[in-house]
Amino acid sequence: MEKDSEKLMQNLVALSKRRGLIFPSSEIYGGFAAVYDYGSYGVELANNIKAAWWKAMVQKNENIVGLDSSIFMHPKIWEASGHVSGFSDPLAECKECHFRARVDHLLEDVGVFADEKMAEDEINKLLVDNKDKVKCPKCGKSNFSEARNFNLLVQSNLGNFTGDWNEEPTYLRGETCQGIYVNFKNVLDSTRVKVPFGIAQIGKAFRNEITARQFIFRKREFEQMEMQMFVHPDTAMEVYEDWRAKRWQYYLDLGLKEENLKWHQHENLVFYAKAAWDIEYKFPFGFKELEGIHARGDYDLGQHSKFSGKDLSYLDQKTNERYLPNVVETSVGVDRTFLAVLTEAYTEEKLEDGNERVVLKFPKKLAPIKVAIFPLLKNKPELVKKAREIFENLSDSWMCEFDDNGNIGKRYRRQDEIGTPYCLTVDFDSLEDESVTVRDRDTMKQERIEIKNLEGFLVENLK
Ligand code: ATP
């Protein structure tokens, strides 16, 4: 990482902890690698990210419906999906300091790109060919063991009550979309949808990620937002291109700058896939995958038909054609979106008075707190009373914060650092003129607005 990028990353991590966005997990016990907790403002931002995705996918598309399937599923599902045999990362150990690293990442660091689906011997050959260049990120030496594939599925000790005496282990789901495939028939039979239609789901997924680095970019417990469109095989590529365009636009609407987004096409596709592109975002550590958009053919429903013994084909009532729908998938992590939005919003500004401020310029719809309400002085009951009345009123519609701590300048800085778009101050004039001072996060301009007009102002400006 370049120096500036490293500094930016450190600033994001420090600000996130200081201001209650993201905490390292189990900190008082020394931490728990690659697991993080969202703090009071973090959970608001994450909820707003999920709400924006749900709106764009479910609310605004008449042919997409939601689902909330469980984390635990029948173990056969993970066999059918190929995760039990093939969901693995190549891992090698530094013979000097015993640090374990993903070989595809070690190679990537020296400009050699290994495909995700490469066999063990192929990736080992690349490692051997580049053994002098590849350095241990911990001790800097070039002395790695052979790569071994390491399965990413997280196994649990939940009893397997399927009645099968050859008890297979149960897993915490490695991705949310399997819950979508196995409910395909249920959704079809219980709602008004017909192919082409989509099922969208937000939920936790778990992976034994080998490398615990890059903050919330790569977590062992994370949250996915996935949508699977079920389509006629002849229209799959058309629908696919349509979703590529829609998802690109979605990120622009989310406030990410176009220059910070990039397409990455997968070159070596798995045998069943028809196309796979990722949208990458320029994180502080470089362009990396934010979302995957895949044309998956009929592999998923085909596998589940085969393993469950249930026919998952679709009968088109109009044409009488029976076929196995193809799947077009869009898949993104809540956490990676969070990190992208945070990176984009983070701004350091030099002020006219020579001071500096840090401000998170979140798009208003994503800001954790929309309005902060301050009585000018906390020991003046009449100011506090009026400020509380405003809080009661506005908190019916928006996340508000009441703050009477410290001087106003300090309160502004705090709200800037959590990205609150508007701060309202109740002062002595307010008691006479029924107005408050409204301060804008980005311009820092202040204007007087009548209390009775606040709601209209916010409706207009918080869109
Ligand atoms: P990577 O190549 O970075 O490991 P992937 O290709 O395995 O990612 P997918 O299986 O396609 O990822 O998952 C879809 C989305 O879920 C990703 O685009 C990403 O946003 C998110 N995601 C995947 N793994 C993680 C993780 N360990 N932590 C946070 N988000 C993740």
Coordinates of C-alpha atoms and ligand atoms in Angstrom, one line a residue:
M1 CA 0.0 0.0 0.0
E2 CA 1.3 3.5 -0.8
K3 CA 2.0 5.8 2.1
D4 CA -1.1 8.0 1.6
S5 CA -3.4 5.0 1.2
E6 CA -2.0 3.4 4.4
K7 CA -2.6 6.6 6.2
L8 CA -6.1 6.9 4.9
M9 CA -6.8 3.3 6.0
Q10 CA -5.4 4.0 9.5
N11 CA -7.6 7.1 9.7
L12 CA -10.7 5.2 8.7
V13 CA -10.0 2.5 11.3
A14 CA -9.3 5.0 14.0
L15 CA -12.3 7.2 13.2
S16 CA -14.6 4.2 13.0
K17 CA -13.6 3.1 16.5
R18 CA -13.5 6.6 18.0
R19 CA -16.9 7.5 16.7
G20 CA -18.8 4.3 17.2
L21 CA -19.0 3.0 13.6
I22 CA -16.9 -0.2 13.8
F23 CA -15.3 -1.9 16.7
P24 CA -12.9 -4.9 16.6
S25 CA -14.7 -8.0 17.9
S26 CA -14.1 -9.1 21.5
E27 CA -11.6 -6.4 22.1
I28 CA -11.4 -6.7 25.9
Y29 CA -10.4 -10.3 25.3
G30 CA -7.6 -9.4 22.9
G31 CA -9.7 -9.4 19.8
F32 CA -11.0 -12.0 17.4
A33 CA -9.4 -11.8 13.9
A34 CA -11.5 -10.8 10.9
V35 CA -14.6 -10.3 13.0
Y36 CA -16.0 -6.8 13.6
D37 CA -18.9 -5.3 15.4
Y38 CA -20.9 -2.3 14.2
G39 CA -21.3 0.4 16.8
S40 CA -24.2 2.7 17.4
Y41 CA -23.6 4.8 14.3
G42 CA -22.3 1.8 12.3
V43 CA -25.5 -0.1 12.7
E44 CA -27.5 2.9 11.4
L45 CA -25.3 3.2 8.4
A46 CA -25.4 -0.6 7.7
N47 CA -29.2 -0.5 8.1
N48 CA -29.5 2.5 5.6
I49 CA -27.3 0.6 3.1
K50 CA -29.5 -2.5 3.4
A51 CA -32.6 -0.3 3.0
A52 CA -31.2 1.4 -0.1
W53 CA -30.4 -2.0 -1.7
W54 CA -33.8 -3.5 -0.7
K55 CA -35.6 -0.4 -2.2
A56 CA -33.6 -0.6 -5.5
M57 CA -34.1 -4.4 -5.8
V58 CA -37.4 -5.3 -4.3
Q59 CA -39.5 -2.2 -3.9
K60 CA -38.8 -0.8 -7.3
N61 CA -39.0 -3.9 -9.4
E62 CA -42.4 -5.5 -9.7
N63 CA -40.9 -8.9 -10.6
I64 CA -38.5 -9.2 -7.7
V65 CA -39.7 -10.5 -4.3
G66 CA -37.8 -10.8 -1.0
L67 CA -36.9 -13.8 1.1
D68 CA -35.2 -14.5 4.5
S69 CA -34.0 -18.0 4.6
S70 CA -32.1 -19.6 7.5
I71 CA -28.4 -19.7 8.1
F72 CA -28.6 -23.5 8.8
M73 CA -29.7 -25.7 5.9
H74 CA -29.7 -29.4 5.0
P75 CA -26.0 -30.5 4.6
K76 CA -26.8 -31.9 1.1
I77 CA -27.3 -28.4 -0.2
W78 CA -23.6 -27.7 0.2
E79 CA -22.7 -30.8 -1.6
A80 CA -25.1 -30.0 -4.5
S81 CA -23.7 -26.5 -4.7
G82 CA -20.1 -27.8 -4.9
H83 CA -19.0 -26.0 -1.7
V84 CA -18.0 -29.2 0.1
S85 CA -15.6 -30.3 -2.5
G86 CA -14.6 -27.1 -4.2
F87 CA -15.0 -24.0 -2.0
S88 CA -11.4 -23.5 -1.1
D89 CA -8.5 -21.1 -1.2
P90 CA -4.9 -22.1 -1.8
L91 CA -2.9 -21.6 1.4
A92 CA 0.9 -21.7 2.0
E93 CA 3.0 -21.3 5.1
C94 CA 6.1 -19.2 5.4
K95 CA 8.8 -21.7 6.5
E96 CA 10.7 -19.0 8.4
C97 CA 7.9 -17.4 10.6
H98 CA 5.0 -19.8 10.0
F99 CA 2.7 -17.1 8.7
R100 CA 0.0 -18.5 6.6
A101 CA -1.1 -16.6 3.5
R102 CA -3.3 -17.1 0.5
V103 CA -1.2 -17.9 -2.5
D104 CA -3.4 -16.1 -5.0
H105 CA -2.9 -12.9 -2.9
L106 CA 0.9 -13.4 -2.6
L107 CA 1.1 -13.8 -6.4
E108 CA -1.2 -10.8 -7.0
D109 CA 1.2 -8.7 -4.9
V110 CA 3.9 -9.4 -7.4
G111 CA 1.7 -8.9 -10.4
V112 CA 0.9 -12.5 -11.2
F113 CA -2.8 -13.3 -11.4
A114 CA -4.0 -16.8 -10.4
D115 CA -7.6 -17.7 -11.2
E116 CA -9.9 -18.5 -8.3
K117 CA -10.6 -22.0 -9.7
M118 CA -7.1 -23.1 -10.4
A119 CA -6.2 -26.7 -9.3
E120 CA -3.6 -27.1 -6.5
D121 CA -0.8 -28.2 -8.9
E122 CA -1.4 -25.3 -11.3
I123 CA -1.2 -22.7 -8.5
N124 CA 1.9 -24.5 -7.0
K125 CA 3.6 -24.2 -10.4
L126 CA 3.0 -20.4 -10.3
L127 CA 4.3 -20.2 -6.8
V128 CA 7.5 -22.2 -7.7
D129 CA 8.0 -20.1 -10.9
N130 CA 7.9 -16.9 -8.8
K131 CA 9.4 -18.2 -5.6
D132 CA 12.1 -15.5 -5.4
K133 CA 9.7 -12.6 -6.0
V134 CA 7.1 -13.8 -3.5
K135 CA 7.8 -12.4 -0.1
C136 CA 6.2 -13.2 3.3
P137 CA 4.1 -10.1 4.3
K138 CA 5.2 -10.7 7.9
C139 CA 8.9 -11.5 7.9
G140 CA 9.8 -10.5 4.3
K141 CA 11.6 -13.8 3.5
S142 CA 11.0 -15.8 0.3
N143 CA 10.5 -19.3 1.6
F144 CA 7.0 -20.7 1.3
S145 CA 5.7 -24.2 1.7
E146 CA 3.7 -25.8 -1.1
A147 CA 0.1 -24.5 -1.5
R148 CA -2.7 -26.6 -0.1
N149 CA -6.4 -26.0 -0.7
F150 CA -8.2 -25.0 2.4
N151 CA -12.0 -25.3 2.6
L152 CA -13.8 -22.1 3.4
L153 CA -17.0 -23.6 4.7
V154 CA -17.5 -23.1 8.5
Q155 CA -18.6 -26.3 10.1
S156 CA -20.9 -26.4 13.1
N157 CA -21.7 -29.0 15.7
L158 CA -25.5 -28.5 15.2
G159 CA -27.0 -32.0 15.1
N160 CA -27.8 -33.3 11.7
F161 CA -31.3 -34.5 12.1
T162 CA -32.0 -35.5 8.5
G163 CA -32.4 -39.1 9.4
D164 CA -29.4 -40.1 7.5
W165 CA -27.2 -42.4 9.6
N166 CA -24.1 -41.4 7.7
E167 CA -24.3 -38.1 9.4
E168 CA -22.7 -35.3 7.4
P169 CA -21.5 -32.2 9.2
T170 CA -23.8 -29.2 9.3
Y171 CA -22.5 -25.8 8.1
L172 CA -23.1 -22.1 8.7
R173 CA -24.0 -21.0 5.2
G174 CA -21.1 -19.8 3.0
E175 CA -23.4 -17.7 0.8
T176 CA -27.0 -16.6 1.0
C177 CA -28.0 -17.5 -2.5
Q178 CA -28.4 -21.3 -1.8
G179 CA -31.4 -20.4 0.3
I180 CA -32.8 -18.7 -2.7
Y181 CA -32.4 -21.7 -5.1
V182 CA -33.9 -24.2 -2.7
N183 CA -36.9 -21.9 -2.2
F184 CA -37.4 -21.3 -5.9
K185 CA -40.5 -23.6 -6.1
N186 CA -42.0 -22.2 -2.8
V187 CA -41.8 -18.7 -4.0
L188 CA -43.2 -19.6 -7.4
D189 CA -46.1 -21.5 -5.9
S190 CA -47.0 -18.9 -3.3
T191 CA -46.7 -15.5 -5.1
R192 CA -47.9 -14.1 -8.3
V193 CA -44.5 -14.1 -10.0
K194 CA -43.8 -15.8 -13.3
V195 CA -40.4 -16.3 -15.1
P196 CA -38.6 -14.0 -15.5
F197 CA -38.6 -13.1 -11.8
G198 CA -36.1 -12.5 -9.1
I199 CA -35.7 -13.4 -5.4
A200 CA -33.7 -11.0 -3.2
Q201 CA -32.2 -11.7 0.2
I202 CA -30.0 -10.0 2.7
G203 CA -28.3 -12.1 5.3
K204 CA -25.2 -13.3 7.1
A205 CA -22.7 -15.6 5.5
F206 CA -19.6 -17.3 7.1
R207 CA -16.3 -18.2 5.6
N208 CA -13.0 -19.5 7.0
E209 CA -11.1 -16.8 5.3
I210 CA -7.4 -17.5 5.7
T211 CA -6.1 -13.9 5.6
A212 CA -7.5 -11.6 8.2
R213 CA -6.6 -8.3 6.6
Q214 CA -8.1 -5.2 5.0
F215 CA -10.5 -4.3 7.9
I216 CA -14.1 -5.1 7.1
F217 CA -13.3 -5.9 3.4
R218 CA -12.7 -9.5 4.3
K219 CA -14.6 -10.8 7.3
R220 CA -15.2 -14.3 8.5
E221 CA -18.8 -13.4 9.4
F222 CA -20.2 -11.0 6.9
E223 CA -23.5 -10.0 5.3
Q224 CA -24.5 -10.4 1.7
M225 CA -27.2 -8.8 -0.4
E226 CA -27.9 -11.2 -3.2
M227 CA -30.5 -11.3 -6.0
Q228 CA -31.1 -14.2 -8.3
M229 CA -33.1 -13.6 -11.5
F230 CA -34.7 -16.8 -12.9
V231 CA -35.0 -16.4 -16.7
H232 CA -35.6 -18.3 -19.9
P233 CA -32.2 -19.6 -21.3
D234 CA -32.7 -17.6 -24.6
T235 CA -33.0 -14.3 -22.8
A236 CA -30.3 -14.9 -20.1
M237 CA -27.6 -12.8 -21.7
E238 CA -30.0 -9.9 -22.5
V239 CA -31.2 -9.8 -18.8
Y240 CA -27.6 -10.1 -17.7
E241 CA -26.5 -7.0 -19.7
D242 CA -29.5 -5.2 -18.3
W243 CA -28.5 -5.9 -14.7
R244 CA -24.9 -5.0 -15.4
A245 CA -26.1 -1.5 -16.4
K246 CA -28.5 -1.2 -13.5
R247 CA -26.0 -2.2 -10.9
W248 CA -23.4 0.3 -12.2
Q249 CA -26.0 3.1 -12.0
Y250 CA -27.0 1.9 -8.5
Y251 CA -23.5 2.7 -7.2
L252 CA -23.5 6.1 -8.8
D253 CA -26.9 6.8 -7.1
L254 CA -25.3 5.6 -3.9
G255 CA -22.8 8.5 -4.2
L256 CA -19.7 6.6 -5.3
K257 CA -17.8 8.5 -7.9
E258 CA -17.5 6.9 -11.3
E259 CA -13.7 7.3 -11.4
N260 CA -13.6 5.1 -8.3
L261 CA -15.5 2.2 -10.0
K262 CA -14.2 -0.2 -12.5
W263 CA -15.3 -3.3 -14.3
H264 CA -13.3 -6.5 -14.0
Q265 CA -14.1 -9.4 -16.3
H266 CA -13.4 -13.0 -15.2
E267 CA -11.3 -14.6 -17.8
N268 CA -11.3 -18.3 -16.8
L269 CA -15.0 -19.0 -16.2
V270 CA -16.2 -22.1 -14.3
F271 CA -17.6 -24.6 -16.8
Y272 CA -21.2 -23.8 -16.2
A273 CA -20.9 -19.9 -16.2
K274 CA -21.8 -17.9 -19.3
A275 CA -20.3 -14.6 -18.1
A276 CA -18.9 -13.1 -14.9
W277 CA -18.0 -9.5 -14.3
D278 CA -17.2 -7.8 -11.0
I279 CA -17.7 -4.1 -10.1
E280 CA -14.6 -3.1 -8.3
Y281 CA -14.2 -0.1 -6.0
K282 CA -11.0 1.9 -5.3
F283 CA -10.6 1.0 -1.7
P284 CA -7.6 2.6 0.2
F285 CA -5.7 -0.6 -0.7
G286 CA -6.6 -0.4 -4.4
F287 CA -9.3 -1.6 -6.8
K288 CA -11.0 -4.7 -5.4
E289 CA -14.2 -6.6 -5.8
L290 CA -17.3 -4.9 -4.5
E291 CA -20.0 -6.8 -6.3
G292 CA -20.1 -9.9 -8.6
I293 CA -22.6 -10.1 -11.5
H294 CA -22.8 -13.6 -12.9
A295 CA -24.7 -15.4 -15.6
R296 CA -24.8 -18.9 -14.1
G297 CA -26.7 -20.9 -16.7
D298 CA -29.0 -23.6 -15.3
Y299 CA -26.3 -25.0 -13.0
D300 CA -27.9 -24.1 -9.7
L301 CA -31.5 -25.4 -10.3
G302 CA -30.0 -28.4 -12.1
Q303 CA -27.8 -29.4 -9.2
H304 CA -30.6 -29.0 -6.7
S305 CA -33.0 -31.0 -8.9
K306 CA -30.4 -33.7 -9.1
F307 CA -29.4 -33.9 -5.4
S308 CA -32.9 -33.4 -4.0
G309 CA -34.7 -35.6 -6.5
K310 CA -37.3 -32.8 -7.0
D311 CA -38.1 -31.5 -10.4
L312 CA -37.3 -27.7 -10.3
S313 CA -38.2 -27.1 -14.0
Y314 CA -40.7 -24.4 -14.9
L315 CA -43.7 -24.8 -17.1
D316 CA -44.6 -21.7 -19.2
Q317 CA -48.4 -21.8 -19.1
K318 CA -48.7 -19.7 -22.3
T319 CA -46.4 -21.7 -24.6
N320 CA -46.5 -25.0 -22.7
E321 CA -42.7 -25.1 -22.8
R322 CA -41.0 -26.8 -19.8
Y323 CA -37.5 -25.8 -19.1
L324 CA -34.9 -25.3 -16.3
P325 CA -34.5 -21.5 -15.8
N326 CA -31.1 -19.9 -16.0
V327 CA -29.9 -17.7 -13.2
V328 CA -28.5 -14.2 -13.4
E329 CA -27.1 -13.2 -10.1
T330 CA -26.0 -9.9 -8.5
S331 CA -24.1 -10.3 -5.2
V332 CA -22.6 -7.7 -2.9
G333 CA -21.5 -7.5 0.7
V334 CA -23.0 -5.0 3.1
D335 CA -19.6 -4.6 4.7
R336 CA -17.8 -3.9 1.5
T337 CA -20.5 -1.4 0.6
F338 CA -20.0 0.1 4.0
L339 CA -16.2 0.4 3.5
A340 CA -16.7 1.9 0.0
V341 CA -19.2 4.5 1.3
L342 CA -17.0 5.3 4.2
T343 CA -13.9 5.7 2.0
E344 CA -15.8 7.9 -0.4
A345 CA -17.2 10.1 2.4
Y346 CA -14.0 10.6 4.4
T347 CA -12.8 14.2 3.9
E348 CA -10.2 16.3 5.6
E349 CA -10.7 20.0 5.2
K350 CA -8.6 23.0 6.0
L351 CA -10.8 25.8 7.3
E352 CA -10.5 29.5 6.7
D353 CA -9.5 30.0 10.4
G354 CA -6.6 27.7 9.9
N355 CA -8.2 24.8 11.7
E356 CA -8.8 21.4 10.2
R357 CA -11.9 19.3 10.3
V358 CA -12.7 15.7 9.4
V359 CA -16.1 15.3 7.9
L360 CA -17.9 12.2 6.6
K361 CA -19.8 13.5 3.6
F362 CA -22.3 10.6 3.4
P363 CA -25.1 10.9 0.9
K364 CA -27.9 12.2 3.1
K365 CA -30.0 9.1 2.7
L366 CA -27.2 7.0 4.2
A367 CA -26.2 9.3 7.1
P368 CA -26.5 7.5 10.4
I369 CA -28.0 10.5 12.1
K370 CA -29.9 13.0 10.0
V371 CA -30.4 15.9 12.5
A372 CA -28.6 16.9 15.6
I373 CA -30.4 19.2 18.0
F374 CA -28.6 21.4 20.5
P375 CA -29.7 23.7 23.2
L376 CA -27.1 26.5 23.2
L377 CA -26.6 26.0 27.0
K378 CA -27.4 23.0 29.0
N379 CA -28.1 24.8 32.2
K380 CA -30.9 27.0 30.8
P381 CA -34.1 24.9 31.3
E382 CA -36.1 27.0 28.8
L383 CA -33.6 26.3 26.0
V384 CA -33.3 22.6 26.9
K385 CA -37.1 22.3 27.0
K386 CA -37.5 23.8 23.5
A387 CA -34.7 21.7 22.1
R388 CA -36.4 18.5 23.5
E389 CA -39.7 19.5 22.0
I390 CA -38.0 19.7 18.6
F391 CA -36.3 16.4 19.2
E392 CA -39.6 14.7 20.1
N393 CA -41.2 16.1 17.0
L394 CA -38.5 15.3 14.4
S395 CA -37.5 12.0 15.8
D396 CA -40.8 10.7 14.7
S397 CA -39.6 10.8 11.1
W398 CA -35.7 10.8 11.3
M399 CA -32.9 9.5 13.4
C400 CA -32.0 12.5 15.5
E401 CA -29.5 13.1 18.3
F402 CA -29.9 15.4 21.2
D403 CA -26.6 16.9 22.4
D404 CA -26.0 19.5 25.1
N405 CA -22.4 18.6 25.8
G406 CA -19.5 21.1 25.4
N407 CA -19.4 24.2 23.3
I408 CA -21.3 24.4 20.0
G409 CA -18.1 24.3 17.9
K410 CA -17.1 21.0 19.5
R411 CA -20.6 19.6 19.0
Y412 CA -20.4 20.5 15.3
R413 CA -17.0 18.7 15.0
R414 CA -18.5 15.6 16.5
Q415 CA -21.5 15.6 14.2
D416 CA -19.2 16.2 11.2
E417 CA -17.2 13.1 12.1
I418 CA -20.3 11.0 12.0
G419 CA -21.6 12.7 8.9
T420 CA -24.8 14.3 10.3
P421 CA -26.2 16.6 7.5
Y422 CA -27.9 19.2 9.7
C423 CA -27.3 20.6 13.2
L424 CA -30.1 22.7 14.8
T425 CA -29.3 25.1 17.6
V426 CA -31.9 26.5 20.0
D427 CA -30.6 29.9 21.4
F428 CA -32.2 32.7 23.3
D429 CA -33.6 34.3 20.2
S430 CA -35.5 31.0 19.5
L431 CA -37.6 31.8 22.6
E432 CA -38.7 35.0 21.0
D433 CA -38.8 34.3 17.2
E434 CA -39.6 30.6 17.2
S435 CA -36.7 29.9 14.9
V436 CA -33.5 27.9 15.1
T437 CA -30.1 28.1 13.5
V438 CA -29.6 25.3 11.0
R439 CA -26.1 24.5 10.1
D440 CA -25.2 22.6 6.9
R441 CA -22.6 19.8 7.2
D442 CA -20.9 20.4 3.8
T443 CA -21.0 24.1 3.3
M444 CA -21.0 24.9 7.1
K445 CA -23.4 27.8 6.2
Q446 CA -25.9 28.7 8.8
E447 CA -29.5 29.9 8.3
R448 CA -32.4 30.8 10.6
I449 CA -35.5 28.6 10.0
E450 CA -38.8 28.9 11.7
I451 CA -39.5 25.8 13.9
K452 CA -42.8 25.3 12.2
N453 CA -41.0 25.0 8.8
L454 CA -38.3 22.6 9.9
E455 CA -40.2 19.5 8.9
G456 CA -40.8 20.8 5.4
F457 CA -37.2 21.9 5.1
L458 CA -35.9 18.4 6.1
V459 CA -38.3 16.6 3.8
E460 CA -37.0 18.7 0.9
N461 CA -33.4 18.4 1.8
L462 CA -32.9 14.9 3.2
K463 CA -34.0 13.2 0.0
Ligands
ATP1 P1 -13.2 -12.5 -3.0 O1 -12.7 -12.9 -4.3 O2 -12.9 -11.1 -2.6 O3 -12.9 -13.5 -1.9 P2 -15.6 -13.7 -3.7 O4 -15.5 -13.7 -5.2 O5 -15.3 -15.0 -3.0 O6 -14.8 -12.5 -3.1 P3 -18.4 -13.9 -3.7 O7 -18.4 -15.3 -3.3 O8 -18.7 -13.7 -5.2 O9 -17.1 -13.2 -3.3 O10 -19.4 -13.1 -2.8 C1 -20.2 -12.0 -3.3 C2 -19.9 -10.8 -2.5 O11 -19.9 -11.0 -1.1 C3 -18.5 -10.2 -2.8 O12 -18.6 -9.4 -3.9 C4 -18.3 -9.3 -1.5 O13 -18.9 -8.0 -1.6 C5 -19.0 -10.1 -0.5 N1 -18.0 -10.9 0.3 C6 -17.5 -12.1 -0.1 N2 -16.6 -12.6 0.8 C7 -16.6 -11.6 1.8 C8 -15.9 -11.5 3.1 N3 -15.1 -12.5 3.5 N4 -16.1 -10.4 3.8 C9 -16.9 -9.4 3.4 N5 -17.6 -9.5 2.3 C10 -17.4 -10.6 1.5

